PDB file of C-alpha atoms and ligand atoms in Angstrom:
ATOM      1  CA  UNK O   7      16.390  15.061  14.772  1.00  0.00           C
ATOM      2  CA  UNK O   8      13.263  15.621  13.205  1.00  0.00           C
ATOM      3  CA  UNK O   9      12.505  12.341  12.798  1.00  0.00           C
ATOM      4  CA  UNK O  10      12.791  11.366  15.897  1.00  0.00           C
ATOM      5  CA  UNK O  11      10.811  14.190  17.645  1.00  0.00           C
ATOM      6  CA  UNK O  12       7.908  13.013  15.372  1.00  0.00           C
ATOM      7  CA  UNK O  13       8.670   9.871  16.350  1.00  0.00           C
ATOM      8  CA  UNK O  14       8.088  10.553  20.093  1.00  0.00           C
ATOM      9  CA  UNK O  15       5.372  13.003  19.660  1.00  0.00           C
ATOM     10  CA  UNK O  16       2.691  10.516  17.234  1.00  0.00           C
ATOM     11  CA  UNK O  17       3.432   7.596  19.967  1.00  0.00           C
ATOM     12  CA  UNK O  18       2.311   9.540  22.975  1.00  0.00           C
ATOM     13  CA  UNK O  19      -0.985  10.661  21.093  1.00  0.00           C
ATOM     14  CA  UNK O  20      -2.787   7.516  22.816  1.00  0.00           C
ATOM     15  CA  UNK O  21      -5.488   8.429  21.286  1.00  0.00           C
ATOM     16  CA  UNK O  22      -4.846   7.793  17.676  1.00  0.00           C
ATOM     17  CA  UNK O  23      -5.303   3.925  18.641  1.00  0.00           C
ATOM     18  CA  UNK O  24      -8.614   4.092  19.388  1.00  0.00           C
ATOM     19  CA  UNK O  25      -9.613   6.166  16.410  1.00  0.00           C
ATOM     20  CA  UNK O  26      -7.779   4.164  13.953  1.00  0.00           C
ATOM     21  CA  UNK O  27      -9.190   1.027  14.844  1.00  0.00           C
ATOM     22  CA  UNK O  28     -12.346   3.123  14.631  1.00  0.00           C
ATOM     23  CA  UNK O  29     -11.719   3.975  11.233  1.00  0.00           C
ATOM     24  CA  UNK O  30     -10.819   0.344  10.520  1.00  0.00           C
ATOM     25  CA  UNK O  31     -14.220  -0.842  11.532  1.00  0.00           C
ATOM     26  CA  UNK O  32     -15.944   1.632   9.435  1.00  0.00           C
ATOM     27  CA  UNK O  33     -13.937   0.928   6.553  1.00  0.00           C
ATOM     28  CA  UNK O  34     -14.352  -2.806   7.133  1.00  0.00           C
ATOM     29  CA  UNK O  35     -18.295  -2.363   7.369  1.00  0.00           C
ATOM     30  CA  UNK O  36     -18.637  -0.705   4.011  1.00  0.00           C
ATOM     31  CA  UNK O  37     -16.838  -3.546   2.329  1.00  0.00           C
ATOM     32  CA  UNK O  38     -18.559  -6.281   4.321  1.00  0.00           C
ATOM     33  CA  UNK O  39     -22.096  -6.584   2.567  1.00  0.00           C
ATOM     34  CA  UNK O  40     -20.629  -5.890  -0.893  1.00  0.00           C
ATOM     35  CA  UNK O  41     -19.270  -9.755  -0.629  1.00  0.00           C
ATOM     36  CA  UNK O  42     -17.070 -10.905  -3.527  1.00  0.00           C
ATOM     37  CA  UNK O  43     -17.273  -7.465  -5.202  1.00  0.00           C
ATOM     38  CA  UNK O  44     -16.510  -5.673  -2.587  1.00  0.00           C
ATOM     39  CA  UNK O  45     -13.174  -7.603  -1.805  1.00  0.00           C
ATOM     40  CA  UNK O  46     -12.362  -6.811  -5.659  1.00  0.00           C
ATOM     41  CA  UNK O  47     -13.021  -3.053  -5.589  1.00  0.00           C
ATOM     42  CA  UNK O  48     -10.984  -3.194  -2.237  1.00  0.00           C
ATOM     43  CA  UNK O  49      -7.798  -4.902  -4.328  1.00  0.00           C
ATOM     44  CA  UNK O  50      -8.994  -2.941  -6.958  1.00  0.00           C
ATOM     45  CA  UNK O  51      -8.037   0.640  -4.684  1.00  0.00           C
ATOM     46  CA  UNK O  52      -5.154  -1.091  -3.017  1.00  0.00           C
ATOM     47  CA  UNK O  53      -3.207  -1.197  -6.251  1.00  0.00           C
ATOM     48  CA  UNK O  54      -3.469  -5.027  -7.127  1.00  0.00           C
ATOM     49  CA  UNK O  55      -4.550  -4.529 -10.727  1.00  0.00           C
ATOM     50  CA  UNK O  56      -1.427  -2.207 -11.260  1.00  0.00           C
ATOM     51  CA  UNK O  57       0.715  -3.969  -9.525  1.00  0.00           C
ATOM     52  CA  UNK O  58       1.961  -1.355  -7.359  1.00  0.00           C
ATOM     53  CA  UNK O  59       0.235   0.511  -4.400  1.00  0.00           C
ATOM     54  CA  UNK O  60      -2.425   3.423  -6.340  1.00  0.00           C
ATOM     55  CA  UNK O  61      -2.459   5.647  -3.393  1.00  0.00           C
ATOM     56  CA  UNK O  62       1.267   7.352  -3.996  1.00  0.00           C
ATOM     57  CA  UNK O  63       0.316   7.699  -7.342  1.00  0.00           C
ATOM     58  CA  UNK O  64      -2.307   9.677  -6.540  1.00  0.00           C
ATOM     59  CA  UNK O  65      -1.010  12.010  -3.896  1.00  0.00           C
ATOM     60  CA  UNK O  66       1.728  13.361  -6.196  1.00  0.00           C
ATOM     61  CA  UNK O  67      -1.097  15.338  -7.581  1.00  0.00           C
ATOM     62  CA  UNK O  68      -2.299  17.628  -5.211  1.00  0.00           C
ATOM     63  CA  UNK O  69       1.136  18.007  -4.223  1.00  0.00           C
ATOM     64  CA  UNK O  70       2.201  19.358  -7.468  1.00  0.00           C
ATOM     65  CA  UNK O  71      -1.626  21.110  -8.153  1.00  0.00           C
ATOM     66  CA  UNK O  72      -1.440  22.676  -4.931  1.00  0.00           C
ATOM     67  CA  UNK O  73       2.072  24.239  -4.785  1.00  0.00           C
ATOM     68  CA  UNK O  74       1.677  25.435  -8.510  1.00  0.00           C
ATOM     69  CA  UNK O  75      -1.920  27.317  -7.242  1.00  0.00           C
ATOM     70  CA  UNK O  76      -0.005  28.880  -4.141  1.00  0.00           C
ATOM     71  CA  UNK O  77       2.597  30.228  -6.851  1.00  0.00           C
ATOM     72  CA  UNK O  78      -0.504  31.410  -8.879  1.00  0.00           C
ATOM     73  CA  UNK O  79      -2.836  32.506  -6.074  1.00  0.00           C
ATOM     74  CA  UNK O  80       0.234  34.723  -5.031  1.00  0.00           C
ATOM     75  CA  UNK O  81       1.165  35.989  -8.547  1.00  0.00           C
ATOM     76  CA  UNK O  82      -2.266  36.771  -9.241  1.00  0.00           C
ATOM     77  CA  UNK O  83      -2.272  39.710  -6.376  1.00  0.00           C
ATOM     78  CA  UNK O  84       0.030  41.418  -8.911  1.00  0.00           C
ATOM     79  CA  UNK O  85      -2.245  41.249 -12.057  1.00  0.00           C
ATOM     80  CA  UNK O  86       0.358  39.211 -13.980  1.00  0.00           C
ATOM     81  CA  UNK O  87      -1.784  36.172 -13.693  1.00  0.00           C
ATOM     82  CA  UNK O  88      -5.679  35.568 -13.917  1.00  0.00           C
ATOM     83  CA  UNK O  89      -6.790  34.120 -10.528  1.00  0.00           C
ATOM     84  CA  UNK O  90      -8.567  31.426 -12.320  1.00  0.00           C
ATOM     85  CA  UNK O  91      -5.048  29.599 -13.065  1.00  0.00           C
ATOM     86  CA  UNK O  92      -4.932  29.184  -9.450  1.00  0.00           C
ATOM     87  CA  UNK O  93      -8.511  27.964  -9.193  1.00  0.00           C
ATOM     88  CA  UNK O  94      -8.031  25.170 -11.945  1.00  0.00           C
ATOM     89  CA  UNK O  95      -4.904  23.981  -9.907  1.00  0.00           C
ATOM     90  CA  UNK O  96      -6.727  23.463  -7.022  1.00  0.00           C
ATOM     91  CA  UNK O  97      -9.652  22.038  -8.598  1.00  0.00           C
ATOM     92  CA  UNK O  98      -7.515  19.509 -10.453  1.00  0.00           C
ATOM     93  CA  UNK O  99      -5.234  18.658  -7.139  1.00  0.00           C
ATOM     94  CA  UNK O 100      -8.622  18.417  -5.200  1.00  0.00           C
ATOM     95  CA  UNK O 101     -10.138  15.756  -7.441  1.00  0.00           C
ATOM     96  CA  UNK O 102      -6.746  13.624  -6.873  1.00  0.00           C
ATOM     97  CA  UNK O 103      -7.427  14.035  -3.223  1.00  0.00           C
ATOM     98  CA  UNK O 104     -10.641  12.921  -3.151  1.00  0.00           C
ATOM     99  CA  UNK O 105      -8.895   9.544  -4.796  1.00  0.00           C
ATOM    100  CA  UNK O 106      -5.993   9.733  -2.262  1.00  0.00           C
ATOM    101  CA  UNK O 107      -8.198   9.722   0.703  1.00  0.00           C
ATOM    102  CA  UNK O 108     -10.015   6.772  -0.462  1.00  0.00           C
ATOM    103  CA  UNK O 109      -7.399   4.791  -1.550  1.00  0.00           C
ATOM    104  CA  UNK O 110      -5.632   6.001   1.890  1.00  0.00           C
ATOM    105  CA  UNK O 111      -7.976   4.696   4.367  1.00  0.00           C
ATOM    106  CA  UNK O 112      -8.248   1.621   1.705  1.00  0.00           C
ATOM    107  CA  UNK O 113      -4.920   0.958   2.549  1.00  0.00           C
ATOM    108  CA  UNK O 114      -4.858   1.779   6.601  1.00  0.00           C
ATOM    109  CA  UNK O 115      -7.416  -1.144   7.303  1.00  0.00           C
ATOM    110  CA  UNK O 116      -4.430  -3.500   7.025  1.00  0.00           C
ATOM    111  CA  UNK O 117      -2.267  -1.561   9.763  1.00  0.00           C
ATOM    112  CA  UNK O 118      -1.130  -2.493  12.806  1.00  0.00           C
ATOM    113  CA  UNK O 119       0.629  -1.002  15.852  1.00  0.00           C
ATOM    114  CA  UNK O 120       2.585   2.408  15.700  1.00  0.00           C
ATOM    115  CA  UNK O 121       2.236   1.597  11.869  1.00  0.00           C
ATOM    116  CA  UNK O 122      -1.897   2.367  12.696  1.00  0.00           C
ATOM    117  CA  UNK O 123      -1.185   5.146  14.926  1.00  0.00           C
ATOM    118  CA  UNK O 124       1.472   7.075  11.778  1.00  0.00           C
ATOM    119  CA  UNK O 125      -0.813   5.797   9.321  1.00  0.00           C
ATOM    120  CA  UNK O 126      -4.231   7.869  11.031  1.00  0.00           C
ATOM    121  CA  UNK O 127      -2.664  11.040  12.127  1.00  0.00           C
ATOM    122  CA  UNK O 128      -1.300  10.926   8.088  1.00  0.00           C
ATOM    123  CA  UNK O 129      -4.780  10.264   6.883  1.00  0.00           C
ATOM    124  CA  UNK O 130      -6.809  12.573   9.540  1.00  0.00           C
ATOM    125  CA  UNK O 131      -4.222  15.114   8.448  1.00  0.00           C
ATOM    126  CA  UNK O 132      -4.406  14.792   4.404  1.00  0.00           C
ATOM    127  CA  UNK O 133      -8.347  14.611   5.164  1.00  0.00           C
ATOM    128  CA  UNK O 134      -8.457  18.246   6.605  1.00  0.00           C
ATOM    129  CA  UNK O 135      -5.839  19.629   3.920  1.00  0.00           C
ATOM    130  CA  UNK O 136      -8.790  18.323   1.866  1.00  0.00           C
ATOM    131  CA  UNK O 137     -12.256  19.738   3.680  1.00  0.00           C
ATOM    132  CA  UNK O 138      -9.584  22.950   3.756  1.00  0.00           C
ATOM    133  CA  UNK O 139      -8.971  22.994   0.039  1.00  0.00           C
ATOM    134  CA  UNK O 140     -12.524  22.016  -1.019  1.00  0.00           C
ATOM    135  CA  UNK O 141     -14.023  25.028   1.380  1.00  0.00           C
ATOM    136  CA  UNK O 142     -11.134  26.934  -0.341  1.00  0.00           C
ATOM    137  CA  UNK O 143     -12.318  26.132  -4.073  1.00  0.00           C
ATOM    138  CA  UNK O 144     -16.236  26.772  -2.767  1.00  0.00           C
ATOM    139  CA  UNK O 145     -15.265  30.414  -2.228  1.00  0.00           C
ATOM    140  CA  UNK O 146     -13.684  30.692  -5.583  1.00  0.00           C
ATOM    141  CA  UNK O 147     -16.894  29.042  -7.146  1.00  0.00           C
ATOM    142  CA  UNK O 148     -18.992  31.620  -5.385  1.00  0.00           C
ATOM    143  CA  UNK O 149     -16.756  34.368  -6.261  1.00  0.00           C
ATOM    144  CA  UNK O 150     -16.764  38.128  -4.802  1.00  0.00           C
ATOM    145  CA  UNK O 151     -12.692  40.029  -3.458  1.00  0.00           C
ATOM    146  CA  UNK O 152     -13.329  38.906   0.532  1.00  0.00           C
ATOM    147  CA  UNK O 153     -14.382  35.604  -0.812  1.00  0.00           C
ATOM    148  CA  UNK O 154     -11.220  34.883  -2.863  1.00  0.00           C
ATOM    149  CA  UNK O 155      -9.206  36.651   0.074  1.00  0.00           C
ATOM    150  CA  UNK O 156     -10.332  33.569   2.507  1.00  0.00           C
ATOM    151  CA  UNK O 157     -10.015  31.096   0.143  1.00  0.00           C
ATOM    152  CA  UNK O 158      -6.368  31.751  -0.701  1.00  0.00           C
ATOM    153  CA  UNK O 159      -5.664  31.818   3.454  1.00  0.00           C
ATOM    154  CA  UNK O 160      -7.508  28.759   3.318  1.00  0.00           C
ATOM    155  CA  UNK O 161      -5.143  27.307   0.500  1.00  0.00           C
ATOM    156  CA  UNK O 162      -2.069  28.570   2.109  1.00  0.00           C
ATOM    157  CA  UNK O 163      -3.497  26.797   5.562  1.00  0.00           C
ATOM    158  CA  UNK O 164      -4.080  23.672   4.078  1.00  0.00           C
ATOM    159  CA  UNK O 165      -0.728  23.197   2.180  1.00  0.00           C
ATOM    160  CA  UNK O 166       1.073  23.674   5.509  1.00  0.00           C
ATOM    161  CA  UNK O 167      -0.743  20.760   6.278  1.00  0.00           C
ATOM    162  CA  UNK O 168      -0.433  19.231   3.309  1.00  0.00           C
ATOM    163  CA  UNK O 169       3.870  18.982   3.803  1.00  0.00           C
ATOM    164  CA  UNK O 170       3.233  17.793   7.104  1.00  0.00           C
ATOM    165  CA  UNK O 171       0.931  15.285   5.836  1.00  0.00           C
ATOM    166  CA  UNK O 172       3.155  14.200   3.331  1.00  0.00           C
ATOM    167  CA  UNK O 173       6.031  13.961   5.892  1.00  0.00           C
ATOM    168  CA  UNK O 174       4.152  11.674   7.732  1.00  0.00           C
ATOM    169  CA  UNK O 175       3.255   9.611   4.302  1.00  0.00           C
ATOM    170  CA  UNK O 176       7.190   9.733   3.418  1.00  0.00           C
ATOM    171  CA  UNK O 177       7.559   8.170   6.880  1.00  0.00           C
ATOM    172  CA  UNK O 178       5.039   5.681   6.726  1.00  0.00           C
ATOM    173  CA  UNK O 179       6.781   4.125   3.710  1.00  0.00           C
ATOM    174  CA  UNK O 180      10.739   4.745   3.995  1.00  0.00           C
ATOM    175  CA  UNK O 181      10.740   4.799   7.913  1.00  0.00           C
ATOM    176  CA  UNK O 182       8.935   1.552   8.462  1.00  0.00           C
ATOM    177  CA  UNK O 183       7.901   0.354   5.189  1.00  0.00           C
ATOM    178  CA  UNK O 184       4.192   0.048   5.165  1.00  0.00           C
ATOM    179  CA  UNK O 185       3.064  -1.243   1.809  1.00  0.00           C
ATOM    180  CA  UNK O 186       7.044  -1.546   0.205  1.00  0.00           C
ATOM    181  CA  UNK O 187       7.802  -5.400  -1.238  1.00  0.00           C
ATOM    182  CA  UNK O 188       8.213  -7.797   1.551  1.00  0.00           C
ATOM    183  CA  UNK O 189      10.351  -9.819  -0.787  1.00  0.00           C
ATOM    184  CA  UNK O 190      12.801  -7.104  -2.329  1.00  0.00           C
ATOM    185  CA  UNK O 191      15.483  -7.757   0.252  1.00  0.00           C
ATOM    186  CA  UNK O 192      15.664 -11.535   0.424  1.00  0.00           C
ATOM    187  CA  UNK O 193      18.306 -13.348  -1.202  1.00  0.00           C
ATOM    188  CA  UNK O 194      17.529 -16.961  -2.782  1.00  0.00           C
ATOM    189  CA  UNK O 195      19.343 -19.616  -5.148  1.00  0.00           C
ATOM    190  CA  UNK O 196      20.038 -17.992  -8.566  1.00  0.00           C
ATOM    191  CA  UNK O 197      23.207 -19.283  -9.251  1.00  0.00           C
ATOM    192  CA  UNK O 198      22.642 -23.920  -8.549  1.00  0.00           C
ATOM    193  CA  UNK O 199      19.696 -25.848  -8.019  1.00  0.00           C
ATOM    194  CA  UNK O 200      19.271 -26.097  -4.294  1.00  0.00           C
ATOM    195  CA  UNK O 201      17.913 -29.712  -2.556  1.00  0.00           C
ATOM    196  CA  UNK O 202      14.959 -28.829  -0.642  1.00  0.00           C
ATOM    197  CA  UNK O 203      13.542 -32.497   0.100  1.00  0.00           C
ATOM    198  CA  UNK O 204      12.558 -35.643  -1.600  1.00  0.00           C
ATOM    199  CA  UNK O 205       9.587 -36.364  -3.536  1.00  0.00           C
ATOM    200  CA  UNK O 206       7.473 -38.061  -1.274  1.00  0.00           C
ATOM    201  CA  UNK O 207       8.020 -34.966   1.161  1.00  0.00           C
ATOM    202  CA  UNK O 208       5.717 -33.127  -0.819  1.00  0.00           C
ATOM    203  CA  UNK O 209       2.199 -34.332  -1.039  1.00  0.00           C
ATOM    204  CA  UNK O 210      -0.956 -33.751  -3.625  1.00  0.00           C
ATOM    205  CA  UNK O 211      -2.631 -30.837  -2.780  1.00  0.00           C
ATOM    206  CA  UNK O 212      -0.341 -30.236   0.243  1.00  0.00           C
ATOM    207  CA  UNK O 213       1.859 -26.922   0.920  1.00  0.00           C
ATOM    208  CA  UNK O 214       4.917 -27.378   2.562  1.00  0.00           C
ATOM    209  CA  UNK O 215       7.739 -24.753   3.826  1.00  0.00           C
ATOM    210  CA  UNK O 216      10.986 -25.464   2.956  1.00  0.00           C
ATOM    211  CA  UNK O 217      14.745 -23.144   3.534  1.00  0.00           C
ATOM    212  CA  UNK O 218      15.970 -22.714  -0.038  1.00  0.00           C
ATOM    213  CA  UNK O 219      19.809 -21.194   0.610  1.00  0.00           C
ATOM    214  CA  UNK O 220      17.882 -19.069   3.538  1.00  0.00           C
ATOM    215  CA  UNK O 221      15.270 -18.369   1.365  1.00  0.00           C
ATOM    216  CA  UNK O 222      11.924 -19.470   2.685  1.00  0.00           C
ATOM    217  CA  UNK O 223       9.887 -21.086  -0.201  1.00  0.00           C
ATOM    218  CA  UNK O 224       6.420 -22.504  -0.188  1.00  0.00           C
ATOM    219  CA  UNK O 225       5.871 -25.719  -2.312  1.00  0.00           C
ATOM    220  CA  UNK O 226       3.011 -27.149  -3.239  1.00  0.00           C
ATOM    221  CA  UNK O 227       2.141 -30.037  -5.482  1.00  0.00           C
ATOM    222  CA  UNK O 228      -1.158 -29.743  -8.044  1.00  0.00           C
ATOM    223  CA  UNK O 229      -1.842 -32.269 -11.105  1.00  0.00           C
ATOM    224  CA  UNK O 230       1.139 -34.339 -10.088  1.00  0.00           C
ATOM    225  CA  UNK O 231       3.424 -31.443 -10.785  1.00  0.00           C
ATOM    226  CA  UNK O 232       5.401 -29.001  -7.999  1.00  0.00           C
ATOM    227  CA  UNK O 233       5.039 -25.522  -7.558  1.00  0.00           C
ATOM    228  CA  UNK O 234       7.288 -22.604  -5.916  1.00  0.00           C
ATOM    229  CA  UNK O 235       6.919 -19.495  -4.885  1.00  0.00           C
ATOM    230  CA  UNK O 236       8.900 -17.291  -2.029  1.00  0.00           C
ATOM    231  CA  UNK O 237       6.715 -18.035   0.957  1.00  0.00           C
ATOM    232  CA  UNK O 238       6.860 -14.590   2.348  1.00  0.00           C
ATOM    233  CA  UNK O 239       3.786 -12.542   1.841  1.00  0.00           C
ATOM    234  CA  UNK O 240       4.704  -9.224  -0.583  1.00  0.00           C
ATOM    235  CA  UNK O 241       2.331  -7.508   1.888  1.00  0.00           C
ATOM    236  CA  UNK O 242       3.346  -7.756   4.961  1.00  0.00           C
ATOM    237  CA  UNK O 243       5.218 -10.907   5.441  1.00  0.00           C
ATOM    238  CA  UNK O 244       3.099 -13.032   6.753  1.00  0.00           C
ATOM    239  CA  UNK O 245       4.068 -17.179   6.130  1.00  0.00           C
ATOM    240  CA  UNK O 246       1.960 -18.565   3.420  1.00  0.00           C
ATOM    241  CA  UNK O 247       2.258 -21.650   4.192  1.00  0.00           C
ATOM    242  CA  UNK O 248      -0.051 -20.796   7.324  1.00  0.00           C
ATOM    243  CA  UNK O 249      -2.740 -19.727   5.090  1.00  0.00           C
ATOM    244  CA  UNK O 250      -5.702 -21.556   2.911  1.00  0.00           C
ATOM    245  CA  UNK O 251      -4.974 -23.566  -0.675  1.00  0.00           C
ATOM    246  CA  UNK O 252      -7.640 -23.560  -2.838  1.00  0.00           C
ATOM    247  CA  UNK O 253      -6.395 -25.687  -5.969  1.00  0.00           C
ATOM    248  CA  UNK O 254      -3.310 -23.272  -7.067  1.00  0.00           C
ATOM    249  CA  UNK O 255      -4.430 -20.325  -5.176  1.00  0.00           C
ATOM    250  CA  UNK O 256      -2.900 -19.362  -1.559  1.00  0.00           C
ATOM    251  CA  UNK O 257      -4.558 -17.217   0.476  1.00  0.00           C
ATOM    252  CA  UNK O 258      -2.066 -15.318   3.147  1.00  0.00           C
ATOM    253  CA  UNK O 259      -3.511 -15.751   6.626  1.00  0.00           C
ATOM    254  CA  UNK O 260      -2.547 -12.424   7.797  1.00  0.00           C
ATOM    255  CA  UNK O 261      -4.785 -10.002   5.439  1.00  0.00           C
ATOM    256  CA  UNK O 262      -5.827 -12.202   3.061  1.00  0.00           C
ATOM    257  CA  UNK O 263      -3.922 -11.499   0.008  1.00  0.00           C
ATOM    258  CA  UNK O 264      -4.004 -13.983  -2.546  1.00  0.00           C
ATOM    259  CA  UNK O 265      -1.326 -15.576  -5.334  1.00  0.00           C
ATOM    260  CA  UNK O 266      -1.357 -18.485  -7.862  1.00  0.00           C
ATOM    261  CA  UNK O 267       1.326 -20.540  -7.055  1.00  0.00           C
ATOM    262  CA  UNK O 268       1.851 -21.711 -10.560  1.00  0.00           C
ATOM    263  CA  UNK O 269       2.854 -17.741 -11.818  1.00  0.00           C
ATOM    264  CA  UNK O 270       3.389 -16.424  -8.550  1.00  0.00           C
ATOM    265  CA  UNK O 271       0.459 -13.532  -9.492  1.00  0.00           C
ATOM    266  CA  UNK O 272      -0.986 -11.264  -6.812  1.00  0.00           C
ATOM    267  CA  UNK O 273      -5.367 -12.011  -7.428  1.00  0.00           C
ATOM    268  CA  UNK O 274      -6.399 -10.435  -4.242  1.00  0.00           C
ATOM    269  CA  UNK O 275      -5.241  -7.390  -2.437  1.00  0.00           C
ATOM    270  CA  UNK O 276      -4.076  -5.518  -0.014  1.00  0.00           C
ATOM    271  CA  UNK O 277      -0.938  -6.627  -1.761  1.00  0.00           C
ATOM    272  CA  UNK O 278       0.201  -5.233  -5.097  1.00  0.00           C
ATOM    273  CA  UNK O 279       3.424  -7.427  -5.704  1.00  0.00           C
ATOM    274  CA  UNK O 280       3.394 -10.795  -7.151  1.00  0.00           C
ATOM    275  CA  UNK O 281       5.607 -13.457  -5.827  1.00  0.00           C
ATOM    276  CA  UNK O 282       8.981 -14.520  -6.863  1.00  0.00           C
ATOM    277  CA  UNK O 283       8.654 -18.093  -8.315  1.00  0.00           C
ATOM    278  CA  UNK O 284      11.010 -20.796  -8.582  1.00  0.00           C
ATOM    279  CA  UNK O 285      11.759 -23.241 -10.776  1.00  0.00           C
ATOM    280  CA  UNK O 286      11.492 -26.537  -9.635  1.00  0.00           C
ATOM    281  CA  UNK O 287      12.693 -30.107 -10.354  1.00  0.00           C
ATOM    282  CA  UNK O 288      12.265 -33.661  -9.551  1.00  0.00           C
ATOM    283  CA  UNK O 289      16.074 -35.150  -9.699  1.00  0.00           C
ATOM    284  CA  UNK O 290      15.993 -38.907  -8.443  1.00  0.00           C
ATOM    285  CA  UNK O 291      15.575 -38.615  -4.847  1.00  0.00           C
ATOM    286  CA  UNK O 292      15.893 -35.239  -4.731  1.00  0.00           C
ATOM    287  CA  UNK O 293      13.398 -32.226  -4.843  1.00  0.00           C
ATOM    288  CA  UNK O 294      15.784 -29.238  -6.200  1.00  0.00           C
ATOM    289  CA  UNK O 295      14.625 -25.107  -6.447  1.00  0.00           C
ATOM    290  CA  UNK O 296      16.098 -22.433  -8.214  1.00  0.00           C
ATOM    291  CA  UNK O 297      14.811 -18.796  -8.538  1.00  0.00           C
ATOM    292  CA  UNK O 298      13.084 -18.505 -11.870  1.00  0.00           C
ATOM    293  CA  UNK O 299      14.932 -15.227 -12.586  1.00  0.00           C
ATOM    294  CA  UNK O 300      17.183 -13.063 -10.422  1.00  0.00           C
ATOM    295  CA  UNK O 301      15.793 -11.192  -7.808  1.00  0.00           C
ATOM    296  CA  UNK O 302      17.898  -7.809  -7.814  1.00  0.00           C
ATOM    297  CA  UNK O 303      20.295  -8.009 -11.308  1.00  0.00           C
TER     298      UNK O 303
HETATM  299  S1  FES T   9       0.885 -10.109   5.136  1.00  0.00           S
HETATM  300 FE1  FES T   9      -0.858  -8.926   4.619  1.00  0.00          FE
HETATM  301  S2  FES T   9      -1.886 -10.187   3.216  1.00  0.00           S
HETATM  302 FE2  FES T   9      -0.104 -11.295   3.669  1.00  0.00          FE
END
């Protein structure tokens, strides 16, 4: 019920379009001139390193900070509580923000569709919860009763938005799965060897496509030797095999992401999973794959 009135009110607001793709091209023009290490501080605040997206980590922060100061802020009124319990708390969920807001927009550059329009009214929304909390916090810093009165309105204001931010987050994820493992509910051979092709099917230097038990594999063949990895993009899903090989490294032609085919590894964001690998082998006239290790036991 809620759901869907969300639902229906974020995809009339026609003008989130515009202002994402906005945002995009800002984000996109700070990264631009930085070259090389600009595309690695990018992966670097997508999650790539960690493998697993940074910016949920972070917003479980001011989440917690924030409810724990509007406890504080409230028990305080009473005397049984200094107010500066409630001031830490928001100083320490602020500085998570601040690193949820950037790794945020980091990740809406890649989004597309009604996945763009969710993914800006979440960020424009956990960006004011922020300017609210840090104008909130500058009124405790400058101290004085009025002062502290508007800051904890301020508070209170900003983690209504803050919930309804965070709805919108929970949504982003679990409704349509922005940023979640492309490749954690495909099925592939785990049990038998599967024949994908014969030898001279797969060329030096070459990346080829093949259906591995409905699995769709990409296999490519460096130093004499074959290589396999699921050819579904951990990102997004975008076909590998459409993308750029440079030696053992694919480069997904959707968003760029980047693996090694030989250890299925993740080198370049936006995506933060690595790539299931398969074993394969050489058996007469036969090219066989197997998964390399089971993909959900
Ligand atoms: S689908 Fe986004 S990088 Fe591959």
């Amino acid at each position: 019920m809620i759901a869907s009135l969300v639902d229906r009110v974020v995809r009339s607001q026609r003008w989130l379009d515009p202002t994402g793709a906005f945002i995009q091209r800002v984000v996109g023009a700070i990264y631009k001139p930085l070259g090389g290490p600009g595309q690695s501080l990018k992966s670097f605040l997508h999650g790539t390193w960690l493998g697993h997206a940074l910016h949920p980590v972070l917003t479980d922060v001011p989440l917690g900070a924030w409810t724990v100061a509007i406890v504080a802020d409230l028990v305080a009124y009473s005397g049984k509580l200094k107010p500066e319990v409630g001031d830490f708390c928001v100083l320490i969920g602020l500085v998570a923000a601040y690193g949820a807001v950037v790794t945020g927009y980091n990740d809406h550059h890649e989004t597309i569709g009604h996945e763009l329009r969710l993914a800006t009214a979440h960020g424009l929304l956990m960006t004011l919860t922020t300017a609210l909390y840090t104008a909130s916090f500058l009124l405790r810093w400058l101290g004085g009763g009025s002062a502290r009165d508007l800051a904890v309105v301020l508070a209170v204001v900003g983690y209504v938005l803050l919930i309804s931010a965070a709805y919108l987050g929970g949504d982003l994820v679990f409704g349509i799965g922005l940023m979640v493992n492309r490749n954690a509910f495909i099925d592939g051979p785990e049990e038998n060897f599967v024949r994908v092709g014969r030898p001279q099917d797969f060329a030096e230097g070459q990346m080829k496509q093949v259906d591995a038990g409905g699995m769709a594999v990409l296999v490519v063949r460096y130093g004499g030797q074959l290589h396999a990895i699921s050819n579904t993009c951990a990102h997004a899903g975008g076909p590998l095999d459409e993308g750029e090989l440079d030696g053992t490294r694919v480069t997904c032609p959707w968003h760029g992401s980047r693996y090694d085919v030989v250890t299925g590894h993740v080198v370049r964001g936006p995506a933060t999973f690595s790539q299931p690998t398969l074993n394969v082998r050489e058996n007469g006239d036969s090219v066989e794959v197997i998964l390399s290790r089971s993909l959900h036991e």
